[in-house]
Amino acid sequence: MEQSYLKTLELDKIIEKAAGRCVCREAAARLREMQPLTDADEVRYALSQTNAVNALLIQNGSPRFGGVEGVDAIAARAAKGGVLSMGELLEVAGALRNFQNLSDWYHSGDHEMLPSDDLFYALNPQPGLEKQISDSILAPDQMADTASHTLADVRHKIHVTENNIRDRLEGIIRNSDTSKYLQETVVSIRNGRYVVPVKSEYRGEVGGVIHDVSSTGATVFIEPQAVVEANARILQYRAQEAQEIERILTSLSSQVASIETQFHYAYNAMLEIDILLAKARLALEMKAFLPQVCGTHTFHLEKARHPLIDPAKCVPIDIAMGQEYDTLVITGPNTGGKTVTLKTAGLLCAMAQCGFLIPAAETSTVCVFHEFLVDIGDEQSIEQSLSTFSGHMTKIAGILQRAREGTLVLLDELGAGTDPAEGAALAVAIIEQLRRTGALILATTHYAEMKVYALETPGVVNASCEFDVETLRPTYKLSVGVPGKSNAFLISEKLGIPVQVIDGARRHMSSDDKRLDAVLSQLDALKGQLKESQAEVESLRYEAAHQLESAQKKRDALIEQGENELEAAREKARQLAQNVQDQAYTLTDELRRLQKDDKMSAQQRAIRAREIAKKETEKLLAGTDVVHNPVKVFVPLKEVAVGQEVCIAELGQTATVLALPDKNGEVLVRAGILKTKVPLAGLKQPDKLQKNAAAAPQTKAQKRYTRQTGSGTGGGHVERVKRDAKMELNLLGMTVDEALYEVDLFLDHAVLNGQTMVYLIHGNGTGALRTAIQKHLRGHRQVQSFRLGSYGEGESGVTVVELK
């Protein structure tokens, strides 16, 4: 494609914005060289890849991704036998780290197969090699001591020898016999050897090798004879160190060479992912969406926005081409948005062909053009102005030569800059010639002849950019099917031109122009009426939809109310059954007390028993009315911390948080001896008022059941077990007989409440209580099966019973 046309559309600015969001320079360079694709399938695939990465970016956030450059060439050099430097190996490690981070980012969320899968599966991370390089090389010029045992040993020897040399030299410079010969009492290094500065006149007093002389000649740097051998050993160790570093670099380079083929594909995949991430970031900023790609040369842009205009000021437009008409003639006043309309249509189609999501509605459709032919050159053009007639004609001549089927032609102010009559005739002839080539054409004009041509010619349609005559400001809205008015007379009058001048201008208009102006005025009036009707219809539609929604909400509320009342009735039935059981225990206790009362005769005891039974029955019957119990509204917790006390809203049970929410939002909590997972939205702050209410004194019917405590000698202490519907029974501290009696009552109570699983807490101890309970359960008529508790249930200190 001709680059000058694409530059006029400002596609280069869109590409540059995306390139600025790339992490790697090579990816940015590839993006800047991008050309619009001309195959529909390739365009669909490119757009689907961008959309897939856009979805991943929204789901997973930005990946950890560092910039690298030229690493593919480094790996290729290693494959040819080259030994890589420490800096080059660090670049390789950086690329391998990118492979791993991008792969982890891709797999961090659950998703189905995506069009970008091939790129992520080609990354081929090498965590072992990346770690080995990173651990061995600390900087481009520094190898770690831990790179090998040999290197660590050699460096240790160097360190020890250097310390010995320093100690000896420190002894020389501190010795009163020799220090007087020294220029300074310091130890220096010359040519890699430790020396002391000696005054030139005493050079013969200090035995050793002279390695350097000061610029003034007053100081000579002598390596004392006492450290010559040690210095020589250091040089030897340094050579061994360099040799070992070279060996390590050779080894690491050979490992890089062994994966060069996979590395090449992974590196290119990384750059392509970098480009897709840049496109996705730009799409999020522009609030862009994936358009459909049509196989024919038709497009339909809905709520399209120019991506380089401030979104707060940009007015979305709808524009379609190729279905009912192939040419659109846009008219209207200056600064009304005609040129922006041309650029928006061309730029968005070109962006889609480069794989960019476009700032338009998801229902928009684009097509693939082989060429974009553009002549936009007024003062609104961002790049340059081609306002003269000759400049326009030069460009249009080139467009006529290149136009063919599958091209989009955008012409701004066609025929302007010359005699209006000749310019209008020339504009119509150019449009007719372009239509014969099969191109799609969008043109702007002020010529009335062009408006008439569009009205009379099939396949050519007028459009206008609306203008508010009251405020003298354009609305930038595009109306297809209606030609626009320049409103020159009205604008001039508003701006202060005398009325007599305006009337004189109207008299100078030809009769045809007057008729056309009248027709356009009528069309404007009809358009206004149509908009009002459409607004009224839309209002009625919205009201109907709102009423339907309201009715649906009422229906759902009634259904929910019915379900709540049904649940309340069930709860009332469970409470009634519980009350019956509690009252039965109470009556039993009263009867036993009456039987032991020697002061009353048998007849008196019978009468008293009937009175008590009647009274308790009346109490039960009085509590049988079902009371509506609405679902309690609670504020769910947004976050929790380990160890935090919470309340399971559905059960009203206090629990302790054991772990933070997992990826599904489930929180591990402990409620009593049980561990379970609860959605974070199902947790709330503990209700202190409920706790206080629970701590209130219990009624007689809620007291614990009578049992004898002790070994069987003497009197016993009497207390009553609370018979409420819960899943666990604590038998700790009971005798076998007490425990078995308690188990029978508890299991009967659980069956009445419809429970299918209960927990008997007997502890470990000697195991006698557990053995007796499990033996008793084997013959119990209500027991389906039983087992010891698993981890989190109390293990061997708890027996889990499944009821029939």
mmCIF file of C-alpha atoms in Angstrom, residues 520-711:
data_model
loop_
_atom_site.group_PDB
_atom_site.id
_atom_site.type_symbol
_atom_site.label_atom_id
_atom_site.label_comp_id
_atom_site.label_asym_id
_atom_site.label_seq_id
_atom_site.Cartn_x
_atom_site.Cartn_y
_atom_site.Cartn_z
ATOM 1 C CA LEU A 520 -33.567 21.235 2.096
ATOM 2 C CA SER A 521 -35.357 23.388 4.680
ATOM 3 C CA GLN A 522 -38.386 21.103 4.457
ATOM 4 C CA LEU A 523 -36.154 18.071 4.810
ATOM 5 C CA ASP A 524 -34.572 19.598 7.915
ATOM 6 C CA ALA A 525 -38.020 20.164 9.396
ATOM 7 C CA LEU A 526 -39.113 16.605 8.581
ATOM 8 C CA LYS A 527 -35.882 15.286 10.046
ATOM 9 C CA GLY A 528 -36.574 17.191 13.274
ATOM 10 C CA GLN A 529 -40.107 15.786 13.458
ATOM 11 C CA LEU A 530 -38.784 12.281 12.807
ATOM 12 C CA LYS A 531 -36.260 12.623 15.610
ATOM 13 C CA GLU A 532 -38.970 13.753 17.994
ATOM 14 C CA SER A 533 -41.104 10.753 17.009
ATOM 15 C CA GLN A 534 -38.163 8.416 17.443
ATOM 16 C CA ALA A 535 -37.446 9.908 20.861
ATOM 17 C CA GLU A 536 -41.088 9.405 21.867
ATOM 18 C CA VAL A 537 -41.068 5.803 20.634
ATOM 19 C CA GLU A 538 -37.817 5.177 22.489
ATOM 20 C CA SER A 539 -39.295 6.649 25.658
ATOM 21 C CA LEU A 540 -42.383 4.428 25.369
ATOM 22 C CA ARG A 541 -40.205 1.400 24.697
ATOM 23 C CA TYR A 542 -38.087 2.172 27.745
ATOM 24 C CA GLU A 543 -41.180 2.647 29.898
ATOM 25 C CA ALA A 544 -42.621 -0.672 28.726
ATOM 26 C CA ALA A 545 -39.358 -2.434 29.388
ATOM 27 C CA HIS A 546 -39.180 -0.807 32.827
ATOM 28 C CA GLN A 547 -42.715 -1.950 33.664
ATOM 29 C CA LEU A 548 -41.902 -5.474 32.523
ATOM 30 C CA GLU A 549 -38.804 -5.478 34.661
ATOM 31 C CA SER A 550 -40.813 -4.205 37.622
ATOM 32 C CA ALA A 551 -43.399 -6.964 37.143
ATOM 33 C CA GLN A 552 -40.679 -9.589 36.966
ATOM 34 C CA LYS A 553 -39.150 -8.251 40.188
ATOM 35 C CA LYS A 554 -42.541 -8.432 41.928
ATOM 36 C CA ARG A 555 -43.014 -11.992 40.694
ATOM 37 C CA ASP A 556 -39.567 -12.971 41.957
ATOM 38 C CA ALA A 557 -40.299 -11.269 45.288
ATOM 39 C CA LEU A 558 -43.540 -13.266 45.672
ATOM 40 C CA ILE A 559 -41.752 -16.499 44.844
ATOM 41 C CA GLU A 560 -39.033 -15.677 47.357
ATOM 42 C CA GLN A 561 -41.673 -14.774 49.977
ATOM 43 C CA GLY A 562 -43.395 -18.112 49.414
ATOM 44 C CA GLU A 563 -40.134 -19.993 49.748
ATOM 45 C CA ASN A 564 -39.308 -18.073 52.941
ATOM 46 C CA GLU A 565 -42.697 -18.852 54.426
ATOM 47 C CA LEU A 566 -42.338 -22.522 53.495
ATOM 48 C CA GLU A 567 -38.924 -22.625 55.137
ATOM 49 C CA ALA A 568 -40.346 -20.823 58.176
ATOM 50 C CA ALA A 569 -43.079 -23.474 58.431
ATOM 51 C CA ARG A 570 -40.509 -26.234 58.239
ATOM 52 C CA GLU A 571 -38.431 -24.548 60.921
ATOM 53 C CA LYS A 572 -41.525 -24.151 63.092
ATOM 54 C CA ALA A 573 -42.264 -27.857 62.676
ATOM 55 C CA ARG A 574 -38.721 -28.724 63.727
ATOM 56 C CA GLN A 575 -39.035 -26.440 66.739
ATOM 57 C CA LEU A 576 -42.389 -27.994 67.624
ATOM 58 C CA ALA A 577 -40.901 -31.488 67.490
ATOM 59 C CA GLN A 578 -38.061 -30.302 69.689
ATOM 60 C CA ASN A 579 -40.523 -28.738 72.144
ATOM 61 C CA VAL A 580 -42.553 -31.959 72.260
ATOM 62 C CA GLN A 581 -39.434 -33.884 73.100
ATOM 63 C CA ASP A 582 -38.366 -31.366 75.760
ATOM 64 C CA GLN A 583 -41.842 -31.353 77.299
ATOM 65 C CA ALA A 584 -41.841 -35.141 77.335
ATOM 66 C CA TYR A 585 -38.655 -35.129 79.353
ATOM 67 C CA THR A 586 -40.159 -32.524 81.680
ATOM 68 C CA LEU A 587 -43.328 -34.553 82.168
ATOM 69 C CA THR A 588 -41.273 -37.638 82.870
ATOM 70 C CA ASP A 589 -39.362 -35.800 85.575
ATOM 71 C CA GLU A 590 -42.599 -34.505 87.128
ATOM 72 C CA LEU A 591 -44.165 -37.978 87.136
ATOM 73 C CA ARG A 592 -41.106 -39.420 88.822
ATOM 74 C CA ARG A 593 -41.222 -36.667 91.439
ATOM 75 C CA LEU A 594 -44.957 -37.332 92.044
ATOM 76 C CA GLN A 595 -44.333 -41.070 92.420
ATOM 77 C CA LYS A 596 -41.761 -40.354 95.137
ATOM 78 C CA ASP A 597 -44.139 -37.986 97.000
ATOM 79 C CA ASP A 598 -45.460 -40.104 99.918
ATOM 80 C CA LYS A 599 -47.772 -37.311 101.147
ATOM 81 C CA MET A 600 -50.094 -37.699 98.118
ATOM 82 C CA SER A 601 -52.415 -40.643 97.499
ATOM 83 C CA ALA A 602 -52.391 -42.554 94.236
ATOM 84 C CA GLN A 603 -55.602 -40.802 93.150
ATOM 85 C CA GLN A 604 -54.162 -37.369 93.944
ATOM 86 C CA ARG A 605 -50.999 -38.192 92.017
ATOM 87 C CA ALA A 606 -53.066 -39.268 88.981
ATOM 88 C CA ILE A 607 -55.142 -36.060 89.072
ATOM 89 C CA ARG A 608 -52.015 -33.968 89.384
ATOM 90 C CA ALA A 609 -50.366 -35.799 86.477
ATOM 91 C CA ARG A 610 -53.412 -35.139 84.248
ATOM 92 C CA GLU A 611 -53.382 -31.444 85.162
ATOM 93 C CA ILE A 612 -49.684 -31.144 84.284
ATOM 94 C CA ALA A 613 -50.154 -33.016 80.995
ATOM 95 C CA LYS A 614 -53.134 -30.806 80.018
ATOM 96 C CA LYS A 615 -51.256 -27.631 80.864
ATOM 97 C CA GLU A 616 -48.177 -28.632 78.854
ATOM 98 C CA THR A 617 -50.366 -29.721 75.899
ATOM 99 C CA GLU A 618 -52.083 -26.325 75.826
ATOM 100 C CA LYS A 619 -48.655 -24.648 75.757
ATOM 101 C CA LEU A 620 -47.628 -26.750 72.773
ATOM 102 C CA LEU A 621 -50.874 -26.075 70.888
ATOM 103 C CA ALA A 622 -50.516 -22.342 71.500
ATOM 104 C CA GLY A 623 -47.169 -22.314 69.717
ATOM 105 C CA THR A 624 -48.226 -24.062 66.521
ATOM 106 C CA ASP A 625 -48.957 -20.913 64.442
ATOM 107 C CA VAL A 626 -46.342 -20.419 61.742
ATOM 108 C CA VAL A 627 -44.656 -17.033 61.908
ATOM 109 C CA HIS A 628 -43.030 -15.627 58.773
ATOM 110 C CA ASN A 629 -39.297 -15.642 59.215
ATOM 111 C CA PRO A 630 -37.733 -13.502 56.447
ATOM 112 C CA VAL A 631 -34.231 -14.140 55.298
ATOM 113 C CA LYS A 632 -31.834 -12.062 57.345
ATOM 114 C CA VAL A 633 -29.940 -9.438 55.404
ATOM 115 C CA PHE A 634 -26.273 -9.269 56.283
ATOM 116 C CA VAL A 635 -23.177 -7.442 55.076
ATOM 117 C CA PRO A 636 -20.654 -9.985 53.728
ATOM 118 C CA LEU A 637 -16.988 -9.596 54.529
ATOM 119 C CA LYS A 638 -14.793 -8.297 51.696
ATOM 120 C CA GLU A 639 -11.576 -9.715 53.135
ATOM 121 C CA VAL A 640 -10.437 -11.877 56.033
ATOM 122 C CA ALA A 641 -7.222 -12.619 57.886
ATOM 123 C CA VAL A 642 -5.900 -15.893 59.263
ATOM 124 C CA GLY A 643 -7.059 -16.302 62.883
ATOM 125 C CA GLN A 644 -9.968 -13.863 62.471
ATOM 126 C CA GLU A 645 -13.253 -14.781 64.179
ATOM 127 C CA VAL A 646 -16.147 -14.766 61.694
ATOM 128 C CA CYS A 647 -19.731 -15.947 61.492
ATOM 129 C CA ILE A 648 -21.068 -18.377 58.861
ATOM 130 C CA ALA A 649 -24.175 -16.416 57.864
ATOM 131 C CA GLU A 650 -26.232 -19.376 56.624
ATOM 132 C CA LEU A 651 -25.752 -21.370 59.845
ATOM 133 C CA GLY A 652 -25.269 -18.522 62.326
ATOM 134 C CA GLN A 653 -22.216 -20.450 63.515
ATOM 135 C CA THR A 654 -19.087 -18.694 64.793
ATOM 136 C CA ALA A 655 -15.874 -19.960 63.190
ATOM 137 C CA THR A 656 -12.158 -19.157 62.957
ATOM 138 C CA VAL A 657 -10.368 -18.451 59.641
ATOM 139 C CA LEU A 658 -7.571 -20.984 58.934
ATOM 140 C CA ALA A 659 -6.488 -19.861 55.427
ATOM 141 C CA LEU A 660 -7.015 -16.957 53.034
ATOM 142 C CA PRO A 661 -9.505 -17.323 50.122
ATOM 143 C CA ASP A 662 -8.378 -19.601 47.278
ATOM 144 C CA LYS A 663 -8.775 -18.805 43.589
ATOM 145 C CA ASN A 664 -12.481 -19.788 43.780
ATOM 146 C CA GLY A 665 -13.105 -17.421 46.709
ATOM 147 C CA GLU A 666 -13.496 -20.301 49.212
ATOM 148 C CA VAL A 667 -12.240 -19.704 52.784
ATOM 149 C CA LEU A 668 -11.064 -22.584 55.030
ATOM 150 C CA VAL A 669 -12.581 -22.141 58.537
ATOM 151 C CA ARG A 670 -12.856 -24.178 61.742
ATOM 152 C CA ALA A 671 -16.281 -24.390 63.418
ATOM 153 C CA GLY A 672 -15.962 -26.370 66.615
ATOM 154 C CA ILE A 673 -13.979 -29.499 65.714
ATOM 155 C CA LEU A 674 -14.969 -29.321 62.055
ATOM 156 C CA LYS A 675 -12.987 -27.784 59.208
ATOM 157 C CA THR A 676 -14.885 -26.683 56.122
ATOM 158 C CA LYS A 677 -14.691 -24.305 53.177
ATOM 159 C CA VAL A 678 -17.207 -21.443 52.948
ATOM 160 C CA PRO A 679 -17.542 -18.764 50.204
ATOM 161 C CA LEU A 680 -16.146 -15.403 51.305
ATOM 162 C CA ALA A 681 -19.555 -13.864 50.455
ATOM 163 C CA GLY A 682 -21.140 -16.218 53.022
ATOM 164 C CA LEU A 683 -19.136 -14.835 55.954
ATOM 165 C CA LYS A 684 -20.037 -11.875 58.158
ATOM 166 C CA GLN A 685 -18.849 -10.200 61.342
ATOM 167 C CA PRO A 686 -19.907 -12.104 64.508
ATOM 168 C CA ASP A 687 -23.107 -10.683 65.983
ATOM 169 C CA LYS A 688 -22.293 -9.758 69.604
ATOM 170 C CA LEU A 689 -25.994 -9.285 70.408
ATOM 171 C CA GLN A 690 -26.676 -12.871 69.380
ATOM 172 C CA LYS A 691 -23.816 -14.013 71.618
ATOM 173 C CA ASN A 692 -25.315 -12.135 74.578
ATOM 174 C CA ALA A 693 -28.718 -13.600 73.870
ATOM 175 C CA ALA A 694 -27.225 -17.053 73.709
ATOM 176 C CA ALA A 695 -25.601 -16.521 77.103
ATOM 177 C CA ALA A 696 -28.968 -15.762 78.785
ATOM 178 C CA PRO A 697 -30.294 -18.223 81.424
ATOM 179 C CA GLN A 698 -31.913 -21.316 79.964
ATOM 180 C CA THR A 699 -35.467 -22.365 80.573
ATOM 181 C CA LYS A 700 -36.333 -25.509 82.390
ATOM 182 C CA ALA A 701 -37.070 -27.282 79.108
ATOM 183 C CA GLN A 702 -33.557 -26.421 77.947
ATOM 184 C CA LYS A 703 -31.744 -27.774 81.030
ATOM 185 C CA ARG A 704 -29.570 -30.836 80.670
ATOM 186 C CA TYR A 705 -31.189 -34.223 81.268
ATOM 187 C CA THR A 706 -30.982 -35.940 84.628
ATOM 188 C CA ARG A 707 -28.015 -38.239 84.983
ATOM 189 C CA GLN A 708 -26.167 -39.696 87.900
ATOM 190 C CA THR A 709 -22.504 -38.695 88.098
ATOM 191 C CA GLY A 710 -20.149 -40.847 90.140
ATOM 192 C CA SER A 711 -19.262 -44.556 90.403
#
